[in-house]
Coordinates of C-alpha atoms in Angstrom, one line a residue:
X74 CA -42.2 -51.2 -1.2
X75 CA -39.3 -48.9 -0.5
X76 CA -36.9 -51.9 -1.3
X77 CA -38.3 -52.2 -4.8
X78 CA -38.4 -48.4 -5.3
X79 CA -34.7 -47.9 -4.3
X80 CA -33.6 -50.9 -6.3
X81 CA -35.2 -49.4 -9.3
X82 CA -33.4 -46.1 -8.7
X83 CA -30.1 -47.9 -8.2
X84 CA -30.5 -50.1 -11.3
X85 CA -32.0 -47.4 -13.6
X86 CA -30.2 -44.3 -12.5
X87 CA -27.3 -45.5 -10.3
X88 CA -28.3 -42.9 -7.7
X89 CA -25.7 -42.8 -4.8
X90 CA -27.0 -44.4 -1.6
X91 CA -29.9 -46.2 -3.3
X92 CA -28.1 -49.5 -3.0
X93 CA -28.0 -49.2 0.8
X94 CA -31.6 -50.5 0.8
X95 CA -30.4 -53.9 -0.4
X96 CA -28.5 -54.6 2.8
X97 CA -30.4 -56.7 5.3
X98 CA -28.6 -55.1 8.3
X99 CA -29.7 -51.6 7.2
X100 CA -33.3 -52.6 6.5
X101 CA -33.5 -54.6 9.8
X102 CA -32.3 -51.8 12.0
X103 CA -34.5 -49.3 10.1
X104 CA -37.5 -51.6 10.7
X105 CA -36.7 -51.9 14.4
X106 CA -36.5 -48.2 14.9
X107 CA -39.6 -47.5 12.8
X108 CA -41.6 -50.2 14.6
X109 CA -40.6 -48.8 18.0
X110 CA -41.6 -45.3 17.0
X111 CA -44.9 -46.4 15.5
X112 CA -45.9 -48.5 18.6
X113 CA -44.8 -45.6 21.0
X114 CA -46.7 -42.9 19.1
X115 CA -49.7 -44.9 17.9
X116 CA -50.0 -46.5 21.3
X117 CA -50.7 -43.2 23.0
X118 CA -53.6 -42.4 20.7
X119 CA -54.9 -46.0 20.8
X120 CA -55.0 -45.9 24.6
X121 CA -56.9 -42.6 24.6
X122 CA -59.4 -44.0 22.0
X123 CA -60.0 -47.2 23.9
X124 CA -60.6 -45.3 27.2
X125 CA -63.2 -43.0 25.4
X126 CA -65.0 -46.1 24.1
X127 CA -64.7 -47.8 27.5
X128 CA -63.0 -50.9 26.0
X129 CA -61.2 -51.8 29.2
X130 CA -60.3 -54.6 31.6
X131 CA -63.0 -55.7 34.0
X132 CA -62.4 -56.2 37.7
X133 CA -60.2 -59.2 38.3
X134 CA -60.7 -61.7 41.0
X135 CA -58.6 -60.5 44.0
X136 CA -58.2 -64.0 45.2
X137 CA -56.2 -64.8 42.1
X138 CA -54.6 -61.4 41.2
X139 CA -53.9 -59.4 44.4
X140 CA -53.1 -56.4 42.2
X141 CA -56.4 -56.7 40.2
X142 CA -58.0 -53.7 41.8
X143 CA -55.3 -51.4 40.2
X144 CA -56.0 -52.9 36.8
X145 CA -59.7 -52.2 36.6
X146 CA -60.4 -49.8 33.7
X147 CA -57.1 -50.4 31.9
X148 CA -57.7 -50.7 28.1
X149 CA -57.3 -54.0 26.4
X150 CA -56.8 -55.2 22.8
X151 CA -53.3 -53.6 22.9
X152 CA -52.2 -56.3 20.6
X153 CA -53.5 -54.1 17.8
X154 CA -50.5 -51.7 18.6
X155 CA -48.1 -54.6 18.1
X156 CA -49.7 -55.8 14.9
X157 CA -49.8 -52.4 13.3
X158 CA -46.2 -51.5 14.4
X159 CA -45.0 -54.8 12.9
X160 CA -46.8 -54.8 9.6
X161 CA -46.2 -51.2 8.6
X162 CA -42.3 -51.5 8.6
X163 CA -42.4 -54.8 6.9
X164 CA -44.6 -53.4 4.1
X165 CA -42.2 -50.5 3.7
X166 CA -38.9 -52.2 4.1
X167 CA -39.4 -55.9 3.3
X168 CA -39.3 -57.8 0.1
X169 CA -43.0 -58.5 -0.3
X170 CA -42.5 -61.3 -2.9
X171 CA -40.5 -63.3 -0.5
X172 CA -42.5 -66.4 0.5
X173 CA -41.3 -66.3 4.1
X174 CA -42.3 -62.7 4.6
X175 CA -45.7 -63.5 3.1
X176 CA -46.2 -66.3 5.6
X177 CA -45.2 -64.2 8.6
X178 CA -47.5 -61.3 7.6
X179 CA -50.4 -63.8 7.0
X180 CA -49.7 -65.4 10.5
X181 CA -49.8 -62.0 12.1
X182 CA -53.0 -60.9 10.5
X183 CA -54.8 -64.2 10.9
X184 CA -54.1 -64.9 14.5
X185 CA -54.5 -61.2 15.4
X186 CA -58.0 -61.3 13.9
X187 CA -58.7 -64.5 15.8
X188 CA -57.6 -62.9 19.1
X189 CA -59.5 -59.7 18.3
X190 CA -62.7 -61.7 17.9
X191 CA -62.1 -63.3 21.3
X192 CA -61.5 -59.9 23.0
X193 CA -64.5 -58.3 21.4
X194 CA -66.8 -61.1 22.4
X195 CA -65.5 -60.9 26.0
X196 CA -66.3 -57.2 26.2
X197 CA -69.6 -57.1 24.4
X198 CA -71.3 -60.5 24.5
X199 CA -69.8 -63.2 26.7
X200 CA -67.1 -62.8 29.3
X201 CA -65.7 -66.2 28.4
X202 CA -64.9 -65.0 24.9
X203 CA -64.6 -67.1 21.8
X204 CA -65.2 -70.8 22.4
X205 CA -61.9 -72.7 22.7
X206 CA -62.8 -75.0 19.9
X207 CA -63.0 -72.1 17.5
X208 CA -59.6 -70.9 18.6
X209 CA -58.1 -74.3 18.0
X210 CA -59.8 -74.5 14.6
X211 CA -58.4 -71.1 13.6
X212 CA -54.9 -72.1 14.8
X213 CA -55.1 -75.5 13.0
X214 CA -56.1 -73.8 9.7
X215 CA -53.1 -71.5 9.9
X216 CA -50.8 -74.5 10.8
X217 CA -52.1 -76.5 7.8
X218 CA -51.7 -73.4 5.5
X219 CA -48.1 -72.8 6.6
X220 CA -47.1 -76.5 6.4
X221 CA -48.7 -77.0 2.9
X222 CA -47.1 -73.7 1.7
X223 CA -43.7 -74.9 2.7
X224 CA -44.3 -78.1 0.9
X225 CA -45.8 -76.7 -2.3
X226 CA -44.0 -73.4 -2.8
X227 CA -41.0 -73.7 -5.2
X228 CA -39.3 -70.9 -3.3
X229 CA -39.3 -72.7 0.0
X230 CA -36.1 -74.8 -0.5
X231 CA -32.9 -75.5 1.4
X232 CA -29.4 -76.7 0.8
X233 CA -27.7 -79.1 3.1
X234 CA -24.1 -79.6 3.9
X235 CA -22.9 -76.3 2.4
X236 CA -19.1 -75.8 2.3
X237 CA -17.0 -72.9 1.3
X238 CA -13.8 -74.0 -0.6
X239 CA -10.8 -71.7 -0.5
X240 CA -8.6 -71.8 -3.6
X241 CA -5.2 -70.1 -3.6
X242 CA -4.0 -68.8 -6.9
X243 CA -0.3 -68.1 -7.1
X244 CA 1.1 -65.7 -9.7
X245 CA 4.4 -63.9 -9.9
X246 CA 4.1 -60.2 -9.9
X247 CA 6.4 -58.5 -12.5
X248 CA 7.4 -55.1 -11.1
X249 CA 8.6 -52.1 -13.2
X250 CA 12.3 -51.8 -14.0
X251 CA 12.8 -49.0 -11.5
X252 CA 10.9 -50.8 -8.8
X253 CA 12.7 -54.0 -9.5
X254 CA 16.1 -52.3 -9.4
X255 CA 15.4 -50.5 -6.2
X256 CA 13.7 -53.3 -4.2
X257 CA 14.5 -56.7 -5.6
X258 CA 17.6 -58.5 -6.5
X259 CA 17.7 -61.1 -9.2
X260 CA 17.9 -64.0 -6.7
X261 CA 15.0 -62.8 -4.5
X262 CA 11.6 -64.5 -4.7
X263 CA 9.0 -62.3 -6.3
X264 CA 5.7 -61.5 -4.5
X265 CA 2.6 -63.7 -4.8
X266 CA -1.0 -62.9 -5.4
X267 CA -3.7 -63.0 -2.7
X268 CA -6.0 -65.9 -1.8
X269 CA -9.2 -66.1 -3.8
X270 CA -12.3 -67.6 -2.3
X271 CA -14.9 -69.5 -4.3
X272 CA -18.1 -71.0 -3.0
X273 CA -18.9 -74.6 -3.6
X274 CA -22.3 -76.1 -2.8
X275 CA -22.4 -79.8 -2.1
X276 CA -26.1 -80.1 -2.9
X277 CA -28.8 -78.6 -5.1
X278 CA -31.8 -76.7 -3.7
X279 CA -34.3 -79.3 -2.5
X280 CA -37.5 -79.8 -0.6
X281 CA -36.7 -81.4 2.7
X282 CA -38.4 -82.9 5.7
X283 CA -35.2 -82.4 7.7
X284 CA -34.8 -80.4 10.9
X285 CA -31.9 -79.4 13.1
X286 CA -31.4 -81.9 16.0
X287 CA -29.6 -80.2 19.0
X288 CA -26.6 -81.8 20.6
X289 CA -25.9 -84.3 17.8
X290 CA -22.7 -83.9 15.7
X291 CA -24.4 -84.6 12.3
X292 CA -27.4 -82.8 13.6
X293 CA -30.1 -83.1 11.0
X294 CA -33.1 -85.4 11.6
X295 CA -35.2 -86.4 8.6
X296 CA -38.8 -87.1 9.5
X297 CA -39.1 -89.2 6.4
X298 CA -36.6 -91.7 7.9
X299 CA -39.2 -92.6 10.5
X300 CA -41.4 -93.9 7.7
X301 CA -38.7 -95.9 5.8
X302 CA -40.9 -99.0 6.1
X303 CA -43.3 -97.4 3.6
X304 CA -40.7 -97.6 0.9
X305 CA -41.3 -95.1 -2.0
X306 CA -44.0 -93.4 0.1
X307 CA -41.7 -92.5 3.0
X308 CA -41.0 -89.0 1.7
X309 CA -44.7 -88.2 1.3
X310 CA -45.4 -89.6 4.8
X311 CA -42.6 -87.4 6.1
X312 CA -44.2 -84.3 4.6
X313 CA -47.6 -85.3 6.1
X314 CA -46.0 -85.6 9.5
X315 CA -44.2 -82.3 9.0
X316 CA -47.5 -80.5 8.2
X317 CA -49.2 -81.9 11.3
X318 CA -46.1 -81.1 13.4
X319 CA -46.2 -77.5 12.1
X320 CA -49.9 -77.3 13.1
X321 CA -49.1 -78.7 16.6
X322 CA -46.1 -76.3 17.1
X323 CA -48.2 -73.2 16.2
X324 CA -51.1 -74.2 18.4
X325 CA -48.8 -75.1 21.4
X326 CA -46.7 -71.9 21.3
X327 CA -49.7 -69.7 20.6
X328 CA -51.7 -71.1 23.6
X329 CA -48.5 -71.0 25.7
X330 CA -48.1 -67.3 25.0
X331 CA -51.7 -66.7 25.8
X332 CA -51.3 -68.3 29.2
X333 CA -48.1 -66.3 29.8
X334 CA -50.0 -63.1 29.3
X335 CA -51.1 -62.6 32.9
X336 CA -48.8 -59.9 34.3
X337 CA -47.7 -56.5 33.2
X338 CA -44.9 -56.8 30.6
X339 CA -44.6 -60.6 31.0
X340 CA -45.5 -61.9 27.6
X341 CA -44.1 -58.9 25.6
X342 CA -40.7 -59.1 27.3
X343 CA -40.4 -62.9 27.0
X344 CA -41.5 -62.8 23.4
X345 CA -39.0 -60.1 22.4
X346 CA -36.1 -62.2 23.8
X347 CA -37.3 -65.4 22.1
X348 CA -37.6 -63.6 18.8
X349 CA -34.1 -62.2 19.0
X350 CA -32.8 -65.7 19.4
X351 CA -34.8 -66.9 16.5
X352 CA -33.8 -63.9 14.4
X353 CA -30.1 -64.8 14.9
X354 CA -30.8 -68.4 13.9
X355 CA -32.7 -67.2 10.8
X356 CA -29.7 -65.0 9.9
X357 CA -27.3 -67.9 10.3
X358 CA -29.5 -70.1 8.2
X359 CA -29.7 -67.5 5.4
X360 CA -26.0 -66.6 5.3
X361 CA -24.0 -69.1 3.3
X362 CA -20.8 -68.7 5.3
X363 CA -22.4 -69.0 8.7
X364 CA -24.4 -72.0 7.5
X365 CA -21.2 -73.7 6.4
X366 CA -19.4 -72.8 9.6
X367 CA -22.2 -74.2 11.9
X368 CA -22.9 -77.0 9.5
X369 CA -26.6 -76.3 9.4
X370 CA -29.1 -76.1 6.6
X371 CA -28.6 -73.2 4.3
X372 CA -32.1 -71.8 3.6
X373 CA -32.0 -69.0 0.9
X374 CA -34.5 -66.3 1.4
X375 CA -34.8 -66.5 5.2
X376 CA -32.8 -63.3 5.5
X377 CA -36.2 -61.5 5.1
X378 CA -37.2 -63.0 8.4
X379 CA -34.5 -60.9 10.0
X380 CA -36.3 -57.7 8.8
X381 CA -39.6 -59.1 10.1
X382 CA -38.1 -60.1 13.5
X383 CA -36.5 -56.7 13.9
X384 CA -39.9 -55.0 13.2
X385 CA -41.6 -57.4 15.6
X386 CA -39.1 -56.9 18.4
X387 CA -39.3 -53.1 17.9
X388 CA -43.1 -53.3 18.2
X389 CA -42.8 -55.3 21.4
X390 CA -40.3 -52.9 23.0
X391 CA -42.5 -50.0 22.0
X392 CA -45.5 -51.7 23.5
X393 CA -43.6 -52.3 26.7
X394 CA -43.4 -48.5 27.1
X395 CA -47.1 -48.7 28.0
X396 CA -47.4 -52.3 29.2
X397 CA -44.6 -52.3 31.8
X398 CA -45.8 -52.2 35.4
X399 CA -48.1 -50.5 36.1
X400 CA -49.7 -51.2 32.7
X401 CA -51.6 -48.6 30.8
X402 CA -52.8 -51.1 28.3
X403 CA -53.1 -54.9 28.0
X404 CA -52.3 -56.8 24.8
X405 CA -55.3 -59.2 25.2
X406 CA -55.7 -62.3 23.1
X407 CA -55.3 -60.0 20.1
X408 CA -51.6 -59.8 20.9
X409 CA -50.9 -63.0 22.7
X410 CA -52.3 -65.4 20.2
X411 CA -50.5 -63.6 17.3
X412 CA -47.2 -63.5 19.3
X413 CA -47.2 -67.2 19.9
X414 CA -48.1 -68.0 16.4
X415 CA -45.4 -65.8 15.0
X416 CA -42.7 -67.5 17.2
X417 CA -44.0 -71.0 16.2
X418 CA -44.0 -70.2 12.4
X419 CA -40.5 -68.6 12.7
X420 CA -39.1 -71.8 14.2
X421 CA -40.7 -74.1 11.7
X422 CA -39.5 -72.0 8.7
X423 CA -35.9 -72.2 9.7
X424 CA -36.2 -75.9 10.7
X425 CA -35.5 -75.2 14.4
X426 CA -38.8 -76.4 15.8
X427 CA -37.0 -78.9 18.1
X428 CA -35.4 -75.9 19.9
X429 CA -38.8 -74.6 20.9
X430 CA -38.8 -76.4 24.3
X431 CA -35.5 -74.5 25.1
X432 CA -36.3 -71.1 23.6
X433 CA -39.9 -71.1 24.7
X434 CA -39.4 -72.9 28.0
X435 CA -41.5 -70.3 29.8
X436 CA -44.5 -70.8 27.5
X437 CA -44.0 -74.6 27.8
X438 CA -43.9 -74.4 31.6
X439 CA -47.1 -72.3 31.7
X440 CA -49.0 -74.8 29.5
X441 CA -47.8 -77.9 31.4
X442 CA -48.6 -76.3 34.8
X443 CA -52.2 -75.7 33.6
X444 CA -52.6 -79.3 32.3
X445 CA -51.2 -80.8 35.5
X446 CA -53.3 -78.6 37.7
X447 CA -56.5 -79.3 35.7
X448 CA -55.9 -83.1 35.5
X449 CA -55.1 -83.4 39.2
X450 CA -58.1 -81.3 40.2
X451 CA -60.4 -83.4 38.1
X452 CA -58.9 -86.6 39.7
X453 CA -59.5 -85.2 43.1
X454 CA -63.1 -84.1 42.3
X455 CA -64.0 -87.7 41.5
X456 CA -62.9 -88.7 45.0
X457 CA -64.5 -85.7 46.7
X458 CA -61.1 -84.1 47.4
X459 CA -59.7 -80.7 46.5
X460 CA -56.4 -81.6 45.1
X461 CA -53.9 -79.3 43.4
X462 CA -50.3 -79.6 42.2
X463 CA -49.4 -75.9 42.6
X464 CA -50.9 -73.1 44.6
X465 CA -52.2 -71.5 41.4
X466 CA -51.9 -72.1 37.7
X467 CA -50.5 -70.9 35.2
X468 CA -47.2 -71.2 37.1
X469 CA -46.5 -67.5 37.3
X470 CA -49.6 -67.1 39.5
X471 CA -48.0 -69.4 42.0
X472 CA -45.4 -66.8 42.8
X473 CA -47.8 -64.1 43.8
X474 CA -50.2 -66.0 46.1
X475 CA -50.5 -64.1 49.3
X476 CA -50.6 -65.8 52.7
X477 CA -54.1 -67.0 53.6
X478 CA -55.4 -67.0 50.0
X479 CA -55.4 -70.8 49.7
X480 CA -58.3 -72.5 51.5
X481 CA -57.3 -74.8 54.3
X482 CA -59.1 -77.8 52.8
X483 CA -56.9 -77.8 49.6
X484 CA -54.3 -80.5 49.4
X485 CA -51.4 -79.1 47.4
X486 CA -48.3 -81.1 46.4
X487 CA -46.0 -78.0 46.2
X488 CA -47.7 -76.2 49.1
X489 CA -44.4 -74.9 50.5
X490 CA -43.0 -73.7 47.2
X491 CA -42.3 -70.9 46.7
X492 CA -42.0 -69.4 50.2
X493 CA -43.9 -66.2 50.5
X494 CA -45.1 -64.1 47.6
X495 CA -43.2 -62.0 45.1
X496 CA -44.2 -58.6 43.7
X497 CA -45.5 -58.8 40.2
X498 CA -42.6 -56.8 38.7
X499 CA -40.1 -59.1 40.3
X500 CA -41.8 -62.2 38.9
X501 CA -41.8 -60.6 35.4
X502 CA -38.1 -59.6 35.5
X503 CA -37.0 -63.1 36.8
X504 CA -39.0 -64.8 34.0
X505 CA -37.2 -62.5 31.6
X506 CA -33.9 -63.5 33.0
X507 CA -34.7 -67.1 32.7
X508 CA -35.7 -66.6 29.1
X509 CA -32.5 -64.8 28.3
X510 CA -30.4 -67.6 29.7
X511 CA -32.3 -70.3 27.7
X512 CA -32.3 -68.2 24.5
X513 CA -28.5 -67.9 24.8
X514 CA -28.2 -71.6 25.5
X515 CA -30.3 -72.3 22.3
X516 CA -27.7 -70.3 20.3
X517 CA -24.9 -72.3 22.0
X518 CA -26.4 -75.6 20.8
X519 CA -25.1 -74.8 17.3
X520 CA -21.6 -75.6 18.6
X521 CA -22.5 -78.1 21.4
X522 CA -22.6 -81.5 19.6

């Protein structure tokens, strides 16, 4: 709202300083600071309110979480803090007519509501929460909505192979008589004018099923090319595939974030790092010179994602004020489902979904560890054996298993890894470090071809 207000003041009255609100850098930094302050201030009142209403974490199984006794009575649903602290700065500082900003706000509210219902049911009706099928349906509905919006919206377009052409205009400068007499002789060459840059676009704005393919020189992959055998219907088949891929990405990352939310500060810290990487990629995609330099798709309008990402990162950092070990509040599914969905939608919008396995490797590892553990355990049950791949799953629980917690009759493939147990805070920080390295590597792939 403030963006439109100050633009009106600038255009109508030419008020000094009003034009500052048009700069992405200014609005992004302001959104980050505002979100951080909101989450820090609102978080304190939220925690007190939740304690008064006894909306808190139940006793955890000490055989799984050795620190569970300390966490009894800690308020949950802290994702509400993150959601409020993200949406408020975006409403104030963002361009609300921007299709990408609309998609991000819709994602935040929809998955936040889905997670809220899960947390509410856990505390008041059924400790298992919302049935998994309903979660998957909710995530699938969002995925289809995002994919179809990117297909149907006239504002969701891109330009490929953008170049910036530099044209040098040479003109002789005719100095005044006095200057000429004092500085130049008749035989000396007169000074030239400066270089003038003009921007040339190789292509018109188009709808595209292309995505960035890491490590390849001409690194754009067109999903429609996989369906060339369909002839004139190949492009439509490519879009159908893109919509379903969008749905899969959102569901996968959202559930991965949900599994990663098992230790104090774990999910919030990892997500902030991932979003910083995606925010940089969004800025490069929205800036015509950077898009040309990196030879990536130029996607007009995605600069508003930088404002959203800044607000989101600020909200996560502010939430960490209370969620760092020992946690005073947990985000619950209200936060983790929304966080994963936000990251997935961000990657899809800027056509960087193939970098998800790198940027979100921690989420991917958590999901794969659970699938492997579950499948191997079921296989063992059929034979009357207690088989496991890891000591615990998701994978972060493997690092905090205390000696003697694993029954002697369990047959574990990685029984000797890791040696000993780590403190929860050490596990969290080391997972953060891993995410930082992989996020930096994802940025490097723009030049590694």
